[in-house]
Amino acid sequence: MTDAGSAVIIGASGGIGGALAEALHADGRHDVIHRFARSFPAPHRIDLTDEASVAAAAALVRDSGPPPRLVIVATGLLHAEGRQPERKLADIDPDWMARNFAVNTIGPALVAKYFLPLLPRHGRTLFAMLSARVGSIGDNRSGGWYSYRASKAALNQLVRSFAIAEARRNADALVVALHPGTVDTGLSAPFRRGVPPENLASAPTAAANLVRVLGALTPTQSGRIFAWDGGEIIP
């Protein structure tokens, strides 16, 4: 997937993030796997809504071994504490919308701010963020889920912009968004009714799919959005 170096998983306590960390560990390609999550104790705790926390995590990676050649942001907010995606206009709440953007858009942007500069300037590097098909503007046929859709659409735009900037540093760099599909995790739990079993992936299967997709990408595909099966998603 990349040359030797370290890998970083942000959100490693989640179903997909944890499975990605385990898949990379089993692969043995990377010298070190750095795992960060909000639920982890210091120094591996990270809170994407706290810039100082993100900066500290980046400093830890910078000062503890080979530079990262792979960074995956496997975080996201869809529902929490009884709050669900909006189904109608009357459900729109500014605080809930702001929280979606804080976690799904601004937090990953802060990770890019502090971790992209750590990537080497030569050789293949990968910076990937978990997005969602519902963040596609062109693919939106059902509406609703206003805050989540908008925050992921904004994330996809950031991925494009980060890719352009990173290409100026390293012609072999890749910055992409990934859609893991419907995965058997707590994030999707309230929304899986009616999903056929064959369309519901386990976390390890989803991680294997994403690792396979990342391994097949070339720098000419940087800045784009890819689904678990390698298909490109329109912005």
C-alpha positions as a printed NumPy array, in Angstrom:
array([[  0.   ,   0.   ,   0.   ],
       [  2.81 ,   2.42 ,   0.925],
       [  6.531,   2.373,   1.513],
       [  7.803,   1.513,   4.988],
       [  6.932,   3.979,   7.71 ],
       [  4.33 ,   4.393,  10.385],
       [  0.545,   4.433,  10.044],
       [ -1.962,   6.481,  12.026],
       [ -5.573,   5.552,  12.757],
       [ -7.733,   8.332,  14.201],
       [-10.859,   6.83 ,  15.76 ],
       [ -9.28 ,   3.467,  16.561],
       [-11.833,   2.658,  19.271],
       [-14.682,   2.523,  16.76 ],
       [-15.768,  -0.564,  14.88 ],
       [-14.214,   0.359,  11.545],
       [-11.242,   2.218,  13.014],
       [-10.347,  -0.652,  15.314],
       [-10.676,  -3.172,  12.496],
       [ -8.495,  -1.008,  10.246],
       [ -5.793,  -0.867,  12.915],
       [ -5.897,  -4.644,  13.307],
       [ -5.788,  -5.203,   9.549],
       [ -2.751,  -2.96 ,   9.189],
       [ -1.045,  -4.647,  12.127],
       [ -1.63 ,  -8.072,  10.574],
       [ -0.326,  -6.837,   7.229],
       [  2.993,  -5.945,   8.839],
       [  3.863,  -3.366,   6.219],
       [  4.213,  -0.477,   8.649],
       [  6.878,  -0.207,  11.331],
       [  4.48 ,   1.354,  13.863],
       [  0.678,   1.638,  14.058],
       [ -0.344,   4.719,  16.02 ],
       [ -3.888,   4.391,  17.373],
       [ -5.815,   7.388,  18.693],
       [ -9.367,   7.746,  19.997],
       [-11.345,   9.987,  22.297],
       [-11.894,   7.075,  24.693],
       [ -8.194,   6.174,  24.965],
       [ -6.053,   7.339,  27.886],
       [ -3.25 ,   9.846,  27.381],
       [ -1.098,  10.128,  25.362],
       [ -3.238,   8.336,  22.766],
       [ -6.423,  10.238,  23.517],
       [ -7.613,  12.628,  20.809],
       [-10.657,  14.893,  20.719],
       [-11.343,  16.272,  17.258],
       [-13.295,  19.161,  18.768],
       [-10.176,  20.285,  20.666],
       [ -7.395,  21.626,  18.437],
       [ -4.77 ,  21.324,  21.167],
       [ -5.594,  17.62 ,  21.461],
       [ -5.093,  17.086,  17.734],
       [ -1.821,  19.031,  17.793],
       [ -0.56 ,  16.937,  20.716],
       [ -1.353,  13.695,  18.898],
       [  0.547,  14.887,  15.838],
       [  3.517,  15.88 ,  17.993],
       [  3.557,  12.398,  19.543],
       [  3.706,  10.783,  16.108],
       [  6.354,  13.232,  14.907],
       [  8.603,  12.52 ,  17.894],
       [  8.23 ,   8.746,  18.158],
       [  9.661,   6.95 ,  15.191],
       [  9.452,   6.929,  11.394],
       [  7.185,   9.486,   9.737],
       [  3.693,   8.337,   8.795],
       [  2.979,   7.339,   5.232],
       [ -0.629,   6.415,   5.958],
       [ -3.166,   8.403,   7.984],
       [ -6.816,   7.314,   8.185],
       [ -9.473,   9.413,   9.888],
       [-12.125,   6.846,  10.866],
       [-14.416,   9.089,  12.892],
       [-17.952,  10.322,  12.404],
       [-21.176,  11.439,  14.034],
       [-24.595,  10.328,  12.822],
       [-26.606,  10.02 ,  16.027],
       [-25.888,  10.586,  19.703],
       [-27.678,  10.844,  23.014],
       [-31.1  ,  10.431,  21.497],
       [-30.45 ,  12.797,  18.61 ],
       [-31.132,  11.365,  15.165],
       [-30.646,  12.608,  11.599],
       [-33.359,  15.069,  10.621],
       [-36.278,  13.651,   8.668],
       [-38.08 ,  16.932,   8.035],
       [-37.355,  20.662,   7.974],
       [-38.874,  21.167,  11.409],
       [-36.201,  18.879,  12.873],
       [-33.357,  21.232,  11.959],
       [-31.619,  22.461,  15.091],
       [-28.618,  24.797,  14.945],
       [-26.827,  23.16 ,  17.86 ],
       [-27.151,  19.679,  16.372],
       [-26.058,  20.958,  12.967],
       [-23.032,  22.664,  14.504],
       [-22.11 ,  19.461,  16.326],
       [-22.276,  17.479,  13.071],
       [-19.946,  19.936,  11.389],
       [-17.61 ,  20.011,  14.391],
       [-17.132,  16.235,  14.319],
       [-17.608,  15.351,  10.649],
       [-15.947,  18.334,   8.966],
       [-13.94 ,  20.627,  11.217],
       [-12.357,  17.835,  13.248],
       [-10.983,  15.989,  10.204],
       [ -9.788,  19.346,   8.843],
       [ -7.771,  19.825,  12.03 ],
       [ -6.271,  16.381,  11.592],
       [ -5.215,  17.388,   8.088],
       [ -3.765,  20.645,   9.408],
       [ -1.427,  18.861,  11.805],
       [ -0.829,  15.464,  10.175],
       [ -0.425,  16.236,   6.482],
       [  2.804,  18.175,   7.146],
       [  4.211,  15.036,   8.816],
       [  3.945,  12.984,   5.628],
       [  7.174,  12.623,   3.647],
       [  7.686,  14.823,   0.605],
       [  8.791,  11.894,  -1.55 ],
       [  7.336,   8.459,  -2.217],
       [  3.766,   7.164,  -1.954],
       [  1.704,   8.526,   0.94 ],
       [ -1.985,   8.106,   1.779],
       [ -4.301,  10.371,   3.757],
       [ -7.852,   9.005,   3.866],
       [-11.024,  10.14 ,   5.603],
       [-14.204,   8.141,   6.078],
       [-17.065,   9.876,   4.343],
       [-20.456,   8.583,   3.203],
       [-22.376,   8.124,  -0.015],
       [-25.139,  10.333,   1.395],
       [-22.63 ,  13.197,   1.318],
       [-22.774,  13.119,  -2.481],
       [-24.76 ,  16.087,  -3.801],
       [-25.223,  14.524,  -7.231],
       [-26.428,  11.235,  -5.753],
       [-28.948,  12.762,  -3.337],
       [-32.385,  11.525,  -4.359],
       [-34.204,  11.303,  -1.047],
       [-33.293,  14.45 ,   0.915],
       [-33.431,  14.582,   4.697],
       [-30.517,  13.937,   7.044],
       [-29.63 ,  17.591,   6.504],
       [-26.807,  18.03 ,   8.994],
       [-25.082,  14.733,   8.268],
       [-25.362,  15.102,   4.495],
       [-24.096,  18.672,   4.539],
       [-21.194,  17.94 ,   6.893],
       [-20.03 ,  15.01 ,   4.756],
       [-20.444,  17.008,   1.531],
       [-18.249,  19.685,   3.088],
       [-15.726,  17.012,   4.069],
       [-15.615,  15.801,   0.479],
       [-14.838,  19.334,  -0.689],
       [-12.041,  19.572,   1.867],
       [-10.573,  16.295,   0.623],
       [-10.424,  17.768,  -2.881],
       [ -8.733,  20.93 ,  -1.649],
       [ -6.262,  19.05 ,   0.552],
       [ -5.364,  16.803,  -2.401],
       [ -4.507,  19.806,  -4.562],
       [ -2.306,  21.283,  -1.851],
       [ -0.603,  17.985,  -1.037],
       [  0.219,  17.313,  -4.697],
       [  2.402,  20.421,  -4.617],
       [  4.447,  18.866,  -1.796],
       [  4.602,  15.341,  -3.169],
       [  3.578,  14.174,  -6.615],
       [  3.033,  10.643,  -5.266],
       [  0.632,  11.674,  -2.49 ],
       [ -2.977,  10.535,  -2.288],
       [ -5.73 ,  12.284,  -0.334],
       [ -9.104,  10.549,  -0.654],
       [-12.497,  10.044,   0.969],
       [-13.826,   6.536,   1.563],
       [-17.374,   5.19 ,   1.862],
       [-17.285,   1.901,   3.82 ],
       [-20.838,   0.845,   2.988],
       [-23.301,  -0.282,   5.644],
       [-21.227,  -1.799,   8.43 ],
       [-22.334,  -3.696,  11.526],
       [-21.305,  -1.029,  14.054],
       [-23.006,   1.22 ,  16.562],
       [-23.058,   4.065,  14.039],
       [-25.403,   2.217,  11.707],
       [-27.351,   0.24 ,  14.331],
       [-30.539,   2.378,  14.354],
       [-30.748,   2.444,  10.547],
       [-30.251,  -1.159,   9.475],
       [-33.885,  -2.233,   9.382],
       [-34.563,  -3.652,   5.96 ],
       [-30.898,  -3.967,   5.02 ],
       [-30.391,  -7.433,   3.482],
       [-27.785,  -9.493,   5.353],
       [-25.634,  -9.686,   2.237],
       [-25.442,  -5.863,   2.191],
       [-24.295,  -5.572,   5.81 ],
       [-20.548,  -5.956,   6.257],
       [-18.772,  -6.874,   9.46 ],
       [-16.17 ,  -4.388,  10.661],
       [-13.24 ,  -6.678,   9.698],
       [-14.717,  -7.197,   6.238],
       [-15.24 ,  -3.452,   5.797],
       [-11.664,  -2.791,   6.893],
       [-10.314,  -5.375,   4.457],
       [-12.351,  -3.787,   1.665],
       [-11.006,  -0.324,   2.418],
       [ -7.397,  -1.513,   2.683],
       [ -7.797,  -3.217,  -0.687],
       [ -9.229,  -0.05 ,  -2.256],
       [ -6.431,   2.104,  -0.865],
       [ -3.834,  -0.315,  -2.155],
       [ -5.149,  -0.066,  -5.707],
       [ -5.339,   3.728,  -5.956],
       [ -2.86 ,   5.824,  -7.922],
       [ -1.885,   9.483,  -7.41 ],
       [ -3.998,  10.47 , -10.424],
       [ -7.076,   9.524,  -8.348],
       [ -6.234,  11.83 ,  -5.445],
       [ -8.988,  14.172,  -4.29 ],
       [-11.828,  11.797,  -5.129],
       [-14.357,   9.667,  -3.229],
       [-14.327,   5.876,  -3.396],
       [-16.75 ,   3.26 ,  -2.129],
       [-15.818,  -0.001,  -0.41 ],
       [-15.901,  -1.847,  -3.747],
       [-13.53 ,   0.571,  -5.47 ],
       [-16.227,   2.388,  -7.389],
       [-15.969,   6.164,  -7.545],
       [-18.747,   8.237,  -5.972],
       [-19.742,  11.467,  -7.685],
       [-19.312,  14.576,  -5.491]])
